[in-house]
Amino acid sequence: MPVDVLVGLQWGDEGKGKIVDVLAPTYDVVARFQGGPNAGHTLTFGGTKHVLHQVPSGIFHPHIINVVGNGVVLDPVVFRQELQKLTDRGVNWEQNLYISRKAQLILPSHRALDRINEEARGGSKIGSTLKGIGPTYQDKIGRTGLRVGDILLPDFQERYQEAVSRHTTLAEFHGRGLEIEEFEADFFSAVEFLRTLKLTDTEYLLNDLLRQGKKVLAEGAQGSMLDIDFGTYPYVTSSSTIVAGACTGLGIAPRHIDKVYGISKAYCTRVGSGPFPTELHDAVGEQIRQAGREFGSTTGRPRRCGWIDLPALRYSIMLNGVTEIHLMKADVLDEFDEIQVCTHYQLPNGEQTDHLPDHGDLEKLTPIYKSLPGWRTELQSITDSQALPQQLKDYVRFLEEHLEVPVSIVSVGPDRVSTLHMS
């Protein structure tokens, strides 16, 4: 059976967790392939909001195997907290959650280094969530990181101390100390808990399941515009957020990949620093922020808001080979008389382009908008796509024509039931 992949097409926070939850009943496996606790997937059902950071979003379905892949960076403390919250809500995760032994561990010293490095940047901050993600991936690429499987080795304590010693030297370069002593007891307690879970070679597990005919949904974190190679570098995350990352982050061959679900909001948001061509600094941007409750599910930070950006979306669609688009949070635009869509950019020399320039040029261009009529309808009460207002259908059709990919789902509210399949 194939592997279908779900990726964000913007700068993250597109609503991937909700879509995984909606699609999950048709899959046997949900596998997370990159990122760490800097990502937050929000799922709402039964009137309750659930926020996941490292646990795959299929965890609420008892029949689904959930896999934390080797491409993930795992914070044992946050992971234990997540699982405890699930237990408190009556979710039985023990039998269907597997963690790759090759996933990298986030240490307390990684979190300390993250803050030190960000503060050292002064006015050119990346906008890090300060969860230790960047330093952990740095150690992974530098071949000095600790992996989940290392906690099973008799010399794990010595390996940990060697890592802290290296990190101490790095901190001293900035004239700082790590100051992690108060966090270490909690870390080692969480490591003991992690040892009791299903730690395995998940690349073998997943490929065995595929041979058995099981259907796998690969779940990404963040968004394509934050990809370490193709995003708005250096204002990006530290991992590969596009479809290619599913292969390296899970240990599956490209030939297994079938459908690619691209998730996009009906507008656009970004958290942290970096270029954002369609950002709105006015009352309209604030209206979108408040209507969409655009505050980070992990950090609580207010998100930067703007109109939808088709050149950036086309770029993400190309990189990922998107086969269908899921359009999220259309209801946030309910109150607008007109909806603006960025179709092209104007470059500093006056030329127009529908290509995404390099990040340095992104800050120098002017978005060119097409104005479309708003629908002025409360969408959350609609449960059938046929009942959607014609203006929204026209908006969707406009996107399909310009992006050359069908929109198969339109979300009109946070709950599971507010997910409409387009006919």
GROMACS .gro file of C-alpha atoms in nm, residues 173-407:
model
  235
  173PHE     CA    1   3.226   3.155   2.385
  174HIS     CA    2   2.939   3.399   2.440
  175GLY     CA    3   3.047   3.468   2.796
  176ARG     CA    4   2.755   3.273   2.937
  177GLY     CA    5   2.691   2.967   3.151
  178LEU     CA    6   2.436   2.696   3.068
  179GLU     CA    7   2.256   2.711   3.406
  180ILE     CA    8   2.075   2.381   3.353
  181GLU     CA    9   2.117   2.213   3.691
  182GLU     CA   10   1.759   2.278   3.801
  183PHE     CA   11   1.626   2.111   3.485
  184GLU     CA   12   1.840   1.797   3.486
  185ALA     CA   13   1.648   1.602   3.751
  186ASP     CA   14   1.327   1.638   3.549
  187PHE     CA   15   1.514   1.542   3.231
  188PHE     CA   16   1.656   1.219   3.375
  189SER     CA   17   1.320   1.131   3.528
  190ALA     CA   18   1.163   1.174   3.184
  191VAL     CA   19   1.439   0.959   3.032
  192GLU     CA   20   1.350   0.680   3.277
  193PHE     CA   21   0.989   0.711   3.160
  194LEU     CA   22   1.098   0.706   2.795
  195ARG     CA   23   1.281   0.376   2.853
  196THR     CA   24   0.946   0.212   2.933
  197LEU     CA   25   0.795   0.298   2.592
  198LYS     CA   26   0.808   0.113   2.261
  199LEU     CA   27   1.150   0.220   2.131
  200THR     CA   28   1.223   0.045   1.805
  201ASP     CA   29   1.378   0.064   1.458
  202THR     CA   30   1.072   0.229   1.308
  203GLU     CA   31   1.211   0.214   0.952
  204TYR     CA   32   1.174  -0.165   0.970
  205LEU     CA   33   0.835  -0.133   1.138
  206LEU     CA   34   0.698   0.098   0.869
  207ASN     CA   35   0.832  -0.102   0.575
  208ASP     CA   36   0.697  -0.425   0.725
  209LEU     CA   37   0.356  -0.261   0.763
  210LEU     CA   38   0.367  -0.145   0.401
  211ARG     CA   39   0.444  -0.499   0.288
  212GLN     CA   40   0.141  -0.614   0.487
  213GLY     CA   41  -0.076  -0.376   0.284
  214LYS     CA   42  -0.123  -0.115   0.558
  215LYS     CA   43  -0.196   0.246   0.465
  216VAL     CA   44   0.041   0.507   0.608
  217LEU     CA   45  -0.016   0.879   0.649
  218ALA     CA   46   0.309   1.073   0.696
  219GLU     CA   47   0.258   1.388   0.901
  220GLY     CA   48   0.488   1.689   0.873
  221ALA     CA   49   0.533   1.982   1.107
  222GLN     CA   50   0.585   2.352   1.033
  223GLY     CA   51   0.542   2.451   0.665
  224SER     CA   52   0.720   2.433   0.332
  225MET     CA   53   0.827   2.798   0.349
  226LEU     CA   54   1.025   2.707   0.663
  227ASP     CA   55   1.216   2.423   0.494
  228ILE     CA   56   1.588   2.432   0.573
  229ASP     CA   57   1.680   2.426   0.201
  230PHE     CA   58   1.388   2.588   0.020
  231GLY     CA   59   1.233   2.816   0.280
  232THR     CA   60   1.307   3.183   0.345
  233TYR     CA   61   1.658   3.108   0.471
  234PRO     CA   62   1.794   3.184   0.727
  235TYR     CA   63   1.452   3.249   0.880
  236VAL     CA   64   1.357   2.881   0.865
  237THR     CA   65   1.340   2.574   1.086
  238SER     CA   66   1.622   2.322   1.108
  239SER     CA   67   1.471   2.028   0.921
  240SER     CA   68   1.327   1.934   0.584
  241THR     CA   69   0.957   2.016   0.603
  242ILE     CA   70   0.869   1.913   0.246
  243VAL     CA   71   0.769   1.570   0.111
  244ALA     CA   72   1.133   1.468   0.059
  245GLY     CA   73   1.174   1.491   0.436
  246ALA     CA   74   0.919   1.211   0.480
  247CYS     CA   75   1.156   0.969   0.307
  248THR     CA   76   1.461   1.057   0.515
  249GLY     CA   77   1.259   1.116   0.833
  250LEU     CA   78   1.087   0.777   0.825
  251GLY     CA   79   1.317   0.553   0.622
  252ILE     CA   80   1.076   0.492   0.334
  253ALA     CA   81   1.156   0.487  -0.038
  254PRO     CA   82   1.013   0.758  -0.270
  255ARG     CA   83   0.835   0.492  -0.476
  256HIS     CA   84   0.591   0.438  -0.188
  257ILE     CA   85   0.456   0.795  -0.196
  258ASP     CA   86   0.115   0.843  -0.358
  259LYS     CA   87  -0.108   1.133  -0.256
  260VAL     CA   88   0.034   1.459  -0.124
  261TYR     CA   89  -0.209   1.671   0.076
  262GLY     CA   90  -0.107   2.037   0.078
  263ILE     CA   91  -0.257   2.237   0.364
  264SER     CA   92  -0.310   2.612   0.329
  265LYS     CA   93  -0.511   2.873   0.512
  266ALA     CA   94  -0.752   3.089   0.315
  267TYR     CA   95  -0.517   3.373   0.411
  268CYS     CA   96  -0.158   3.361   0.538
  269THR     CA   97   0.028   3.380   0.871
  270ARG     CA   98   0.384   3.367   0.994
  271VAL     CA   99   0.543   3.342   1.339
  272GLY     CA  100   0.887   3.484   1.411
  273SER     CA  101   1.119   3.686   1.192
  274GLY     CA  102   1.171   3.680   0.818
  275PRO     CA  103   1.016   3.814   0.498
  276PHE     CA  104   0.639   3.799   0.455
  277PRO     CA  105   0.533   3.974   0.131
  278THR     CA  106   0.158   3.996   0.198
  279GLU     CA  107   0.179   4.087   0.567
  280LEU     CA  108  -0.079   4.340   0.683
  281HIS     CA  109   0.033   4.593   0.944
  282ASP     CA  110  -0.308   4.760   0.968
  283ALA     CA  111  -0.650   4.706   1.120
  284VAL     CA  112  -0.729   4.439   0.858
  285GLY     CA  113  -0.433   4.231   0.974
  286GLU     CA  114  -0.545   4.267   1.335
  287GLN     CA  115  -0.902   4.172   1.238
  288ILE     CA  116  -0.773   3.850   1.080
  289ARG     CA  117  -0.559   3.779   1.386
  290GLN     CA  118  -0.846   3.817   1.628
  291ALA     CA  119  -1.103   3.634   1.415
  292GLY     CA  120  -0.861   3.347   1.353
  293ARG     CA  121  -0.726   3.343   1.710
  294GLU     CA  122  -0.385   3.359   1.554
  295PHE     CA  123  -0.166   3.297   1.854
  296GLY     CA  124   0.087   3.014   1.862
  297SER     CA  125  -0.039   2.685   2.009
  298THR     CA  126   0.313   2.615   2.139
  299THR     CA  127   0.439   2.962   2.233
  300GLY     CA  128   0.128   3.181   2.253
  301ARG     CA  129   0.303   3.438   2.035
  302PRO     CA  130   0.076   3.652   1.812
  303ARG     CA  131   0.110   3.547   1.449
  304ARG     CA  132   0.176   3.795   1.171
  305CYS     CA  133  -0.122   3.795   0.933
  306GLY     CA  134  -0.175   3.875   0.567
  307TRP     CA  135  -0.359   3.784   0.249
  308ILE     CA  136  -0.305   3.457   0.067
  309ASP     CA  137   0.010   3.447  -0.149
  310LEU     CA  138  -0.024   3.247  -0.472
  311PRO     CA  139   0.339   3.274  -0.595
  312ALA     CA  140   0.455   3.126  -0.264
  313LEU     CA  141   0.185   2.858  -0.280
  314ARG     CA  142   0.279   2.763  -0.637
  315TYR     CA  143   0.639   2.728  -0.523
  316SER     CA  144   0.542   2.496  -0.237
  317ILE     CA  145   0.311   2.295  -0.463
  318MET     CA  146   0.595   2.245  -0.709
  319LEU     CA  147   0.843   2.132  -0.442
  320ASN     CA  148   0.600   1.886  -0.288
  321GLY     CA  149   0.418   1.750  -0.592
  322VAL     CA  150   0.087   1.835  -0.426
  323THR     CA  151  -0.208   1.635  -0.557
  324GLU     CA  152  -0.485   1.813  -0.364
  325ILE     CA  153  -0.523   2.121  -0.146
  326HIS     CA  154  -0.708   2.147   0.182
  327LEU     CA  155  -0.813   2.507   0.244
  328MET     CA  156  -0.835   2.592   0.614
  329LYS     CA  157  -1.005   2.861   0.824
  330ALA     CA  158  -1.221   3.005   0.548
  331ASP     CA  159  -1.459   3.120   0.822
  332VAL     CA  160  -1.201   3.371   0.946
  333LEU     CA  161  -1.276   3.582   0.636
  334ASP     CA  162  -1.654   3.580   0.691
  335GLU     CA  163  -1.679   3.952   0.769
  336PHE     CA  164  -1.488   4.094   0.473
  337ASP     CA  165  -1.662   4.268   0.185
  338GLU     CA  166  -1.360   4.200  -0.036
  339ILE     CA  167  -1.089   3.934  -0.023
  340GLN     CA  168  -0.746   4.015  -0.162
  341VAL     CA  169  -0.538   3.750  -0.339
  342CYS     CA  170  -0.172   3.809  -0.425
  343THR     CA  171  -0.128   3.675  -0.780
  344HIS     CA  172   0.212   3.825  -0.871
  345TYR     CA  173   0.498   4.030  -0.729
  346GLN     CA  174   0.635   4.356  -0.864
  347LEU     CA  175   1.014   4.362  -0.848
  348PRO     CA  176   1.213   4.679  -0.766
  349ASN     CA  177   1.285   4.728  -1.139
  350GLY     CA  178   0.913   4.736  -1.216
  351GLU     CA  179   0.893   4.389  -1.366
  352GLN     CA  180   0.623   4.145  -1.259
  353THR     CA  181   0.683   3.781  -1.168
  354ASP     CA  182   0.482   3.487  -1.042
  355HIS     CA  183   0.800   3.313  -0.920
  356LEU     CA  184   0.918   3.328  -0.561
  357PRO     CA  185   1.245   3.525  -0.552
  358ASP     CA  186   1.532   3.446  -0.316
  359HIS     CA  187   1.466   3.561   0.040
  360GLY     CA  188   1.679   3.875   0.007
  361ASP     CA  189   1.463   3.997  -0.280
  362LEU     CA  190   1.140   3.906  -0.103
  363GLU     CA  191   1.178   4.206   0.125
  364LYS     CA  192   1.207   4.441  -0.173
  365LEU     CA  193   0.903   4.343  -0.377
  366THR     CA  194   0.544   4.463  -0.382
  367PRO     CA  195   0.254   4.216  -0.393
  368ILE     CA  196   0.004   4.260  -0.676
  369TYR     CA  197  -0.349   4.181  -0.567
  370LYS     CA  198  -0.668   4.064  -0.732
  371SER     CA  199  -0.979   4.169  -0.540
  372LEU     CA  200  -1.259   3.913  -0.507
  373PRO     CA  201  -1.600   3.962  -0.343
  374GLY     CA  202  -1.635   3.836   0.013
  375TRP     CA  203  -1.914   3.602   0.116
  376ARG     CA  204  -2.041   3.788   0.427
  377THR     CA  205  -2.184   3.464   0.560
  378GLU     CA  206  -2.132   3.280   0.889
  379LEU     CA  207  -1.972   2.959   0.762
  380GLN     CA  208  -1.944   2.759   1.084
  381SER     CA  209  -2.310   2.659   1.073
  382ILE     CA  210  -2.271   2.504   0.725
  383THR     CA  211  -2.228   2.126   0.715
  384ASP     CA  212  -2.265   2.060   0.340
  385SER     CA  213  -2.030   2.200   0.077
  386GLN     CA  214  -2.326   2.248  -0.158
  387ALA     CA  215  -2.460   2.508   0.085
  388LEU     CA  216  -2.146   2.723   0.076
  389PRO     CA  217  -2.206   3.077  -0.053
  390GLN     CA  218  -2.132   3.127  -0.421
  391GLN     CA  219  -1.865   3.387  -0.346
  392LEU     CA  220  -1.664   3.129  -0.151
  393LYS     CA  221  -1.708   2.872  -0.428
  394ASP     CA  222  -1.582   3.136  -0.673
  395TYR     CA  223  -1.285   3.205  -0.444
  396VAL     CA  224  -1.200   2.834  -0.437
  397ARG     CA  225  -1.237   2.808  -0.815
  398PHE     CA  226  -1.006   3.109  -0.859
  399LEU     CA  227  -0.741   2.938  -0.645
  400GLU     CA  228  -0.776   2.612  -0.835
  401GLU     CA  229  -0.734   2.783  -1.171
  402HIS     CA  230  -0.421   2.970  -1.063
  403LEU     CA  231  -0.263   2.688  -0.863
  404GLU     CA  232  -0.364   2.411  -1.106
  405VAL     CA  233  -0.444   2.175  -0.818
  406PRO     CA  234  -0.794   2.084  -0.694
  407VAL     CA  235  -0.919   2.201  -0.356
   0.00000   0.00000   0.00000
